[in-house]
Tab-separated table of C-alpha atoms in Angstrom:
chain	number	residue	atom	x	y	z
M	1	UNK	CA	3.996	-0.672	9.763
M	2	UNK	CA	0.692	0.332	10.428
M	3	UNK	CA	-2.253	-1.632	12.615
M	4	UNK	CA	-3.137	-4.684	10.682
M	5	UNK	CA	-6.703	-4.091	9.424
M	6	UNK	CA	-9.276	-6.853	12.050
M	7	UNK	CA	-10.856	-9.138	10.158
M	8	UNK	CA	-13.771	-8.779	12.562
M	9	UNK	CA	-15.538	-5.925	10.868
M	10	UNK	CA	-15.710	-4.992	6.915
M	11	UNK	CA	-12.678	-3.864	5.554
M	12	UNK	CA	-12.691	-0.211	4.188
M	13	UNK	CA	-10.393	0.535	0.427
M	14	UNK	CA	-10.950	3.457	-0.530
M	15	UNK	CA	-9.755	4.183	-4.414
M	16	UNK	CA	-8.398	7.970	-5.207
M	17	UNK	CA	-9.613	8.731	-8.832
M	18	UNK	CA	-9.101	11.666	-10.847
M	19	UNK	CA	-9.478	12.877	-14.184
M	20	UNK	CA	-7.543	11.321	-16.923
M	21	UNK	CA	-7.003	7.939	-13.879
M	22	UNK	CA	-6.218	4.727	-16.132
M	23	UNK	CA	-9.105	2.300	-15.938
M	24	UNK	CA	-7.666	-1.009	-15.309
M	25	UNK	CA	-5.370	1.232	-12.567
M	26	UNK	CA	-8.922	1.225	-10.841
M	27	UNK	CA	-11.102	-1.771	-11.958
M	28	UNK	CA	-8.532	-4.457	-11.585
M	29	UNK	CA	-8.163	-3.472	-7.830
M	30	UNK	CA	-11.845	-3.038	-6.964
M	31	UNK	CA	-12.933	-6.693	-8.813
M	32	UNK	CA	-10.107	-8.152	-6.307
M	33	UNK	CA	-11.327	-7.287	-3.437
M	34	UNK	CA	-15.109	-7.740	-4.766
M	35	UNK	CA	-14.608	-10.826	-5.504
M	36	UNK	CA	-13.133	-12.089	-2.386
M	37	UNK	CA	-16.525	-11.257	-0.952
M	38	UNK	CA	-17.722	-14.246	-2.809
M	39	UNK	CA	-15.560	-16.189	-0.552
M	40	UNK	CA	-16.095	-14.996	2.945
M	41	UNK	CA	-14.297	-11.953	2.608
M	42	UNK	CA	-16.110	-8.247	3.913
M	43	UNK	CA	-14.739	-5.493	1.826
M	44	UNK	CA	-16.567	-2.117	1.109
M	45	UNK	CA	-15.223	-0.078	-1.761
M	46	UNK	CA	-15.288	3.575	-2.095
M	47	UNK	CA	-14.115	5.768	-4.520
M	48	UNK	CA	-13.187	9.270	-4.034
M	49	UNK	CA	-11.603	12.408	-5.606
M	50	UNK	CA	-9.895	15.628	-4.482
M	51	UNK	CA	-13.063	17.774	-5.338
M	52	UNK	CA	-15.932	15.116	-4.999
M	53	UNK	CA	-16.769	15.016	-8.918
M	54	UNK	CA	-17.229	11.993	-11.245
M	55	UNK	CA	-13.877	11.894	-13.228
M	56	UNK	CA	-13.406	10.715	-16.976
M	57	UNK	CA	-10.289	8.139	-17.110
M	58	UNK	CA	-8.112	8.116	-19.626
M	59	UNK	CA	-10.020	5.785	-22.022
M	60	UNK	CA	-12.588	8.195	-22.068
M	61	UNK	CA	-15.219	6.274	-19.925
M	62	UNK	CA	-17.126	8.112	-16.757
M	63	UNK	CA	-16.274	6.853	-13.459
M	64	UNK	CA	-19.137	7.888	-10.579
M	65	UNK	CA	-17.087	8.907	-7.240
M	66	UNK	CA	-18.830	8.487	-3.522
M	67	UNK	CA	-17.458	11.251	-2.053
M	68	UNK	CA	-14.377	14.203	-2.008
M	69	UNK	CA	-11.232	13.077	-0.484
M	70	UNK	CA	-12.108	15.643	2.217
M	71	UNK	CA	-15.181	14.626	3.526
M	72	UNK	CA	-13.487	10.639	4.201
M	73	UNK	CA	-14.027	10.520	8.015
M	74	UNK	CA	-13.365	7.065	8.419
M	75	UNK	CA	-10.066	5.325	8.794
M	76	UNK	CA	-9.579	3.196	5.446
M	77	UNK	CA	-8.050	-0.223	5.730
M	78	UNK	CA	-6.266	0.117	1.978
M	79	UNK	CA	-6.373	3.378	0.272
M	80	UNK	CA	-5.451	2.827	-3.496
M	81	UNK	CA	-3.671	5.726	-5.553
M	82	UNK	CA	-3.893	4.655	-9.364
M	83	UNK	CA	-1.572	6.196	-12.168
M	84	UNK	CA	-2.647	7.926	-15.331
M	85	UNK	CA	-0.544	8.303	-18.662
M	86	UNK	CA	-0.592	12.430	-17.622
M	87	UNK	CA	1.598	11.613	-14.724
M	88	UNK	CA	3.974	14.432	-15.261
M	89	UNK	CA	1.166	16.819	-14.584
M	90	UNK	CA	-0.732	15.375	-11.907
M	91	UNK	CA	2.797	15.105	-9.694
M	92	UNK	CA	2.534	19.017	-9.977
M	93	UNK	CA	-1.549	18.799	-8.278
M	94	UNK	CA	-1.204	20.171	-5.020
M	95	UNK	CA	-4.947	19.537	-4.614
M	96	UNK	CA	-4.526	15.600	-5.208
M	97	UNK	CA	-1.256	15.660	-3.415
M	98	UNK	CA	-3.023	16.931	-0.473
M	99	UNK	CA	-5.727	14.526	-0.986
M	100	UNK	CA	-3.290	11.753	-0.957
M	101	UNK	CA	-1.767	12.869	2.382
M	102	UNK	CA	-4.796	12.794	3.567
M	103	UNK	CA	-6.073	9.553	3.018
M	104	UNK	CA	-2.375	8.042	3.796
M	105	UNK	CA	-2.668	9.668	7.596
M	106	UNK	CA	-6.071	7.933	8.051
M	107	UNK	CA	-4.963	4.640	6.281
M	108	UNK	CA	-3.557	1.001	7.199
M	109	UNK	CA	-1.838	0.773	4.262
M	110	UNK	CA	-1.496	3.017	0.761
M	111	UNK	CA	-1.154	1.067	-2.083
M	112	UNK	CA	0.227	2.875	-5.665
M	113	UNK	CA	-0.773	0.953	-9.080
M	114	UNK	CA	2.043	1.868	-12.325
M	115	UNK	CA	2.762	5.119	-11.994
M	116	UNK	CA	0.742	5.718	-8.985
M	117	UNK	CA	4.439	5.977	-7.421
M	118	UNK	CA	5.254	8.923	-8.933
M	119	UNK	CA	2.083	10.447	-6.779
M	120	UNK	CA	3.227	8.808	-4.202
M	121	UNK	CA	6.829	9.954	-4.071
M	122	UNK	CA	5.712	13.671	-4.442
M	123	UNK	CA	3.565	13.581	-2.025
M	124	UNK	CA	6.630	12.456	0.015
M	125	UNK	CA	5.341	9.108	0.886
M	126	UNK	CA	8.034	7.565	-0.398
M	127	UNK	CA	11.570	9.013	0.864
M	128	UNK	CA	13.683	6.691	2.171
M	129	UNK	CA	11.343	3.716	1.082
M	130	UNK	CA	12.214	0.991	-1.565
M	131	UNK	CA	9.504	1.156	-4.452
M	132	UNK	CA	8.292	0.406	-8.264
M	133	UNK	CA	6.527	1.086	-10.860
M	134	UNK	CA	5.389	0.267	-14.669
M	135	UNK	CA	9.589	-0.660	-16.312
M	136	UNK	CA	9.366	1.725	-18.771
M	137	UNK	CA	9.131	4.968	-16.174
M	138	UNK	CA	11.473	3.210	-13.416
M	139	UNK	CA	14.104	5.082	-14.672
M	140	UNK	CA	12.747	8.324	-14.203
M	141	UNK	CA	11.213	7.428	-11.158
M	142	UNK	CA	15.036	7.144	-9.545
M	143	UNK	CA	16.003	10.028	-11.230
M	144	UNK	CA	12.991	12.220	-10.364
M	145	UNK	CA	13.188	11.100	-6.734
M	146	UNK	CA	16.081	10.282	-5.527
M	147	UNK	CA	15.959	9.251	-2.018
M	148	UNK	CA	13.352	6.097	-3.696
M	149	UNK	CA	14.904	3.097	-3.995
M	150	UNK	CA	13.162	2.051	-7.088
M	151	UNK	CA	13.632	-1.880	-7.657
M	152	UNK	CA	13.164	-1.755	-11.339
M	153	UNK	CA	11.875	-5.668	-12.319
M	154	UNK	CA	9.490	-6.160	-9.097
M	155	UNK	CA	5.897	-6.896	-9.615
M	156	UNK	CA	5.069	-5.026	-6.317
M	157	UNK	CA	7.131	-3.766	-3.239
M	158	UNK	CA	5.838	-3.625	0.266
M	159	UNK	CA	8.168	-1.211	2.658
M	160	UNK	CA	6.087	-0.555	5.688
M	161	UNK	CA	2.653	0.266	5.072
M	162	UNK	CA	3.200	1.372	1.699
M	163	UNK	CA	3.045	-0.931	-1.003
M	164	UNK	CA	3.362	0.014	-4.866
M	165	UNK	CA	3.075	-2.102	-7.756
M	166	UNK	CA	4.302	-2.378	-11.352
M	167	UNK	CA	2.190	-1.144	-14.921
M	168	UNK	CA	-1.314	-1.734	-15.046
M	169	UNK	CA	-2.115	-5.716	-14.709
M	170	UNK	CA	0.335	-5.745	-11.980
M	171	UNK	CA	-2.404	-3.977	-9.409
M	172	UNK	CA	-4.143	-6.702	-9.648
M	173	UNK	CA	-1.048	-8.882	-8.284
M	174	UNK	CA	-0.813	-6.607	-4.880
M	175	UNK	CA	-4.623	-6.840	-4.595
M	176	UNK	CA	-4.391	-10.407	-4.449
M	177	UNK	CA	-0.938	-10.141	-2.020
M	178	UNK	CA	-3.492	-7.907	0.118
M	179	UNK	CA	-6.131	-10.214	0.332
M	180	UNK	CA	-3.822	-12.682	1.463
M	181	UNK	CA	-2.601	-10.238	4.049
M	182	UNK	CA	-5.911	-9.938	5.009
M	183	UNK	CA	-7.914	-13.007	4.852
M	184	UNK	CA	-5.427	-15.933	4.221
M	185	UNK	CA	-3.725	-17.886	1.039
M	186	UNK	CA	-7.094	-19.846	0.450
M	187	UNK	CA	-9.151	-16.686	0.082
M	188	UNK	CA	-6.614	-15.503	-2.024
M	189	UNK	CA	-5.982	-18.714	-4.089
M	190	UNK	CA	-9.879	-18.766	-4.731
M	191	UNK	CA	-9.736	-15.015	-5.990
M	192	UNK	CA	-7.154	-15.859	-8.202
M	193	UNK	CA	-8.619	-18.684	-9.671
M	194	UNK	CA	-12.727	-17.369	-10.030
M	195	UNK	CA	-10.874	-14.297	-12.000
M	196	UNK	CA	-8.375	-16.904	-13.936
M	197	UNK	CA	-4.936	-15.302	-13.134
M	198	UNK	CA	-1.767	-15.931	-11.467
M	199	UNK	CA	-1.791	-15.811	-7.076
M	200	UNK	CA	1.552	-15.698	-7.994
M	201	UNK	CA	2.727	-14.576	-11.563
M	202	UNK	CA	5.999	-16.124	-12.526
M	203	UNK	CA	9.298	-13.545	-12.356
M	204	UNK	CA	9.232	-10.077	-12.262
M	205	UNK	CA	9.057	-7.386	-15.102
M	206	UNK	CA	11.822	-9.249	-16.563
M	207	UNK	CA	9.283	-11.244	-18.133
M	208	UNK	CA	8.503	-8.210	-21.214
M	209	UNK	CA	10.067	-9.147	-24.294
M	210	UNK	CA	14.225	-8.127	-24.215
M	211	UNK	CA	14.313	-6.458	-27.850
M	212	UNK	CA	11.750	-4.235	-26.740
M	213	UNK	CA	12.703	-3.612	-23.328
M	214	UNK	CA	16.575	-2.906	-24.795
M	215	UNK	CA	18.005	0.973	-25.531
M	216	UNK	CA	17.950	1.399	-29.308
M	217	UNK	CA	21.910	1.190	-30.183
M	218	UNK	CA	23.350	4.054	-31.893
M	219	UNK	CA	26.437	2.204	-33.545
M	220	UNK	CA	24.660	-0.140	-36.528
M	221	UNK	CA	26.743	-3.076	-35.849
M	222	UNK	CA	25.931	-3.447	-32.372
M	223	UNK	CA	21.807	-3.261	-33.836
M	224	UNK	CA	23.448	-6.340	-35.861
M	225	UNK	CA	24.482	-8.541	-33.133
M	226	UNK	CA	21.603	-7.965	-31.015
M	227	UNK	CA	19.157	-8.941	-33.535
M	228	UNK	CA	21.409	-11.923	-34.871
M	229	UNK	CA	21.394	-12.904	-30.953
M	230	UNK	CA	17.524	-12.513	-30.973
M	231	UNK	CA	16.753	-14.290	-34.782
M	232	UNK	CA	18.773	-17.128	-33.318
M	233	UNK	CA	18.984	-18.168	-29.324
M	234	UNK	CA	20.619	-21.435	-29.616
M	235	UNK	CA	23.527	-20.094	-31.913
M	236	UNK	CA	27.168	-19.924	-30.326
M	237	UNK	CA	26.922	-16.399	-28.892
M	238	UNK	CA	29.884	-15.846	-27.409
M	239	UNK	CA	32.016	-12.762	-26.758
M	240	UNK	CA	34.685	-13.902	-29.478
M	241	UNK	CA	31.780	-14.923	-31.158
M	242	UNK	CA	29.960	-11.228	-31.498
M	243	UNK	CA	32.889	-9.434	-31.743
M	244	UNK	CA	34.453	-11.117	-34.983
M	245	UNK	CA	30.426	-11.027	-36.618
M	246	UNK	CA	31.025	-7.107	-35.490
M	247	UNK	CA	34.869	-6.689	-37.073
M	248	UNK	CA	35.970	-5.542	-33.432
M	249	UNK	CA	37.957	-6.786	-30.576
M	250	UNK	CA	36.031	-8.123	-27.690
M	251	UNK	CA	36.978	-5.666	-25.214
M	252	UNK	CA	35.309	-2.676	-27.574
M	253	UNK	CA	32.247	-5.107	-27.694
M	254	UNK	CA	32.230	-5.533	-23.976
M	255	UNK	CA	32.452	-1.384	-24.002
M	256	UNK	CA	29.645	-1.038	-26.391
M	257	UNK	CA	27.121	-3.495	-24.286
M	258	UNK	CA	28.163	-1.567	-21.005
M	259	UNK	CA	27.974	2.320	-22.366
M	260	UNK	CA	24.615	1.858	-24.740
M	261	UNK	CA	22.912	-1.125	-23.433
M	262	UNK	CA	23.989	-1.110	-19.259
M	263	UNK	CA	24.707	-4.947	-19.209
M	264	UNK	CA	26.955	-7.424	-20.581
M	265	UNK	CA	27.025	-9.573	-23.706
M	266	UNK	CA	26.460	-12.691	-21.708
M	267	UNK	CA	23.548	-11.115	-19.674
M	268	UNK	CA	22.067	-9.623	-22.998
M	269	UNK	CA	22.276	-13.362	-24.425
M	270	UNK	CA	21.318	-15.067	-21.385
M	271	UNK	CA	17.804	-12.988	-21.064
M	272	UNK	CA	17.084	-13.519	-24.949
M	273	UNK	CA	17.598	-17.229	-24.727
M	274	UNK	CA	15.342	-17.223	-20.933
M	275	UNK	CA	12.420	-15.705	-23.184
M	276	UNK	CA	12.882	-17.997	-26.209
M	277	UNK	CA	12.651	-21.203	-23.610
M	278	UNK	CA	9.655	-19.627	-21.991
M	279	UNK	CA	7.769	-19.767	-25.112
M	280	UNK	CA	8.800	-22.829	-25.634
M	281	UNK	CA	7.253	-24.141	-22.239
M	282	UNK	CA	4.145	-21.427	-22.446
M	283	UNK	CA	3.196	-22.814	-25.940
M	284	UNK	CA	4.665	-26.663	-26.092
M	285	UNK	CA	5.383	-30.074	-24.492
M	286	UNK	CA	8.546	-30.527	-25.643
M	287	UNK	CA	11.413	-32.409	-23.088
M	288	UNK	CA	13.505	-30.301	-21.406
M	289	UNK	CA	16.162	-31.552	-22.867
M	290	UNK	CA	15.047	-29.943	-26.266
M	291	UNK	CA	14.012	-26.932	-24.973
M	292	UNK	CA	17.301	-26.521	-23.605
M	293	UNK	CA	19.165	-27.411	-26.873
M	294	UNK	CA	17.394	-25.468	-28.956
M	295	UNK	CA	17.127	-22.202	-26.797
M	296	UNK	CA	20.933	-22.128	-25.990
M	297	UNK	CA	21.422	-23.259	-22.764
M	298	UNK	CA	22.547	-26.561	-23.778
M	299	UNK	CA	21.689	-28.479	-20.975
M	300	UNK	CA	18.660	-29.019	-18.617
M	301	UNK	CA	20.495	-27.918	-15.719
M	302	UNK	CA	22.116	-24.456	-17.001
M	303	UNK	CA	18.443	-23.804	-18.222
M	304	UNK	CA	17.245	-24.188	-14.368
M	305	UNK	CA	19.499	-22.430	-13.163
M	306	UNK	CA	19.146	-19.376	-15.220
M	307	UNK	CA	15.057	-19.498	-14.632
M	308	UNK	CA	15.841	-20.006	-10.605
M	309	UNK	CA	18.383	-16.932	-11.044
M	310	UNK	CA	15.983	-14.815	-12.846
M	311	UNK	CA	12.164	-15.977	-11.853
M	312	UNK	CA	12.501	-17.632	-9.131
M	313	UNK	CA	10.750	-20.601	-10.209
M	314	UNK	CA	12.424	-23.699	-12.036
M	315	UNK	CA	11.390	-24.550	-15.769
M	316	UNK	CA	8.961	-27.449	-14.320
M	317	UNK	CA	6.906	-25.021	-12.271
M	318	UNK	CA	7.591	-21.833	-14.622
M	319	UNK	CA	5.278	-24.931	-17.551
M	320	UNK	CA	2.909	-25.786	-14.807
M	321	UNK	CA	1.721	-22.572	-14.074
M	322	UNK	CA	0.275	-22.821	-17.967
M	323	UNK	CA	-1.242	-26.256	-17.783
M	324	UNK	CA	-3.058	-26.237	-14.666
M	325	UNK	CA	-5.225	-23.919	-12.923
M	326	UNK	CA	-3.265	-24.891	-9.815
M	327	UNK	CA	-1.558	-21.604	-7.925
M	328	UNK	CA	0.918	-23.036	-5.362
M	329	UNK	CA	2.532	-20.937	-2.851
M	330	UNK	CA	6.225	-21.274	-3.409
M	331	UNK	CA	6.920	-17.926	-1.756
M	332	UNK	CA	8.148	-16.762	-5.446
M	333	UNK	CA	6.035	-13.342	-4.848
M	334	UNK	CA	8.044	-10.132	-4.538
């Protein structure tokens, strides 16, 4: 890893933009580390593009730039490369690439928001470094570049000095992890709170509904039991269960779940019942006890232990974290 930035002088980000750049890629970052200097924190914010020309983003609104990417003479504490729906193309942009490079060599740390990575990765920033990005592209991130390990359901990864981040809202989770870095939890608690978000958001991008996260099945009856699993959470959904709703044999239903949807019936079941009983806790005060009972997992203590295994948080804290404007550091963050 790179020098840690001193927290003796003002710290230096410096956010690439470029034409078609999503907004919140860009914003969400930049009123982060803004607002930390309403609690003792020194950052200067600079954006910058390959050429040195204001760039439209992708909802059509003007963003003014400071300066081209070539004339950045000083060493930037956090250089921030957003994403941009026109990935595809701009991974083929040998001027931005370039740019990129160049603001990487002169950085502490390089920082990619959603699909930022892909920028990142052909820019060769990220070979032999673990990495994310938004869940619907992680897939073709891995595929694209294959010496990234992409971890799929993070929020953000840090590997070295490079850090990348998850869709959209998500940059504003490794701003927050950077001004922690940078100026301590408290800082970074107060942030979190002035802008009325999570320090630390609760799981990973597991959190996205599972119907529409899930491959669309090709066999009918397999649609069948998936919704029937979804309509329903707290029904008897086991293997023997499915199967005989589907007029097969378990082990072709085990074959199905594995070859279309790459998991298992019980994982499939377990995920739709985890986002039934967070709704339940988001929206409710029902006991635990019911929550458990009428989600599917029965019992209190199977419903902990499937939020531990999956979030990282128990039910109690997973409820708190929508009832108070308390952000604890239980050392949940990716």
């Amino acid at each position: 890893m790179k020098d840690r930035p001193s927290g003796r002088k003002p710290l230096l980000v410096t956010v690439l933009v470029f034409p078609g750049v999503r907004l919140l890629d860009v914003t969400g970052p930049i009123e982060v580390f803004t607002t930390a200097n309403d609690f003792g924190g020194r950052y200067r914010v600079r954006t910058v593009s390959p050429d040195g020309a204001d760039v439209v983003t992708a909802a059509g609104t003007g963003l003014r730039v400071d300066l081209a990417a070539a004339q950045v003479r000083e060493a930037s504490d956090v250089v921030v490369v957003p994403g941009g729906p026109e990935w595809p193309s701009l991974v083929k942009d040998d001027a931005l690439l370039d740019a990129i490079r160049a603001l990487d060599a002169r950085g502490c740390r390089t920082a990619s928001i959603c699909t930022g990575a892909f920028l990142l990765a052909a820019a060769g920033l990220l070979d032999g470094r673990r990495a994310t990005t938004h869940w619907r592209f992680a897939d073709q991130l891995a595929l694209r570049y294959p010496r990234v390990t992409v971890e799929a359901d993070a929020l953000f990864v840090r590997d070295g000095h490079i850090m990348t981040s998850a869709g959209v809202s998500s940059g504003i989770d490794l701003s927050l992890a950077l001004v922690e870095e940078h100026l301590g939890a408290d800082v970074a608690r107060a942030v979190a709170k002035d802008m009325v978000v999570f320090m630390q958001r609760p799981g990973g991008q597991s959190q996205f509904s599972v119907r529409t996260r899930t491959p669309r099945a090709r066999q009918e009856m397999l649609r069948q039991v998936l919704d029937t699993v979804a309509e329903d959470p707290s029904a008897p959904h086991t293997l023997a269960a499915m199967a005989r709703r589907a007029g097969m044999s378990a082990r072709h239903m085990s074959r199905l779940f594995h070859e279309e949807m790459s998991t298992t019936p019980a994982r499939y079941v377990e995920q739709v019942r985890l986002e039934a009983a967070r709704a339940m806790l988001e929206d409710g005060d029902d006991p635990m006890a019911t929550v458990a009972r009428r989600t599917g997992f029965g019992s209190p203590e199977s419903m902990r232990r499937a939020f531990t295994r999956n979030l990282g948080v128990t039910p109690g804290t997973y409820r708190a974290r929508f009832r108070t404007t308390h952000t604890a550091d239980d050392g949940t963050r990716s």
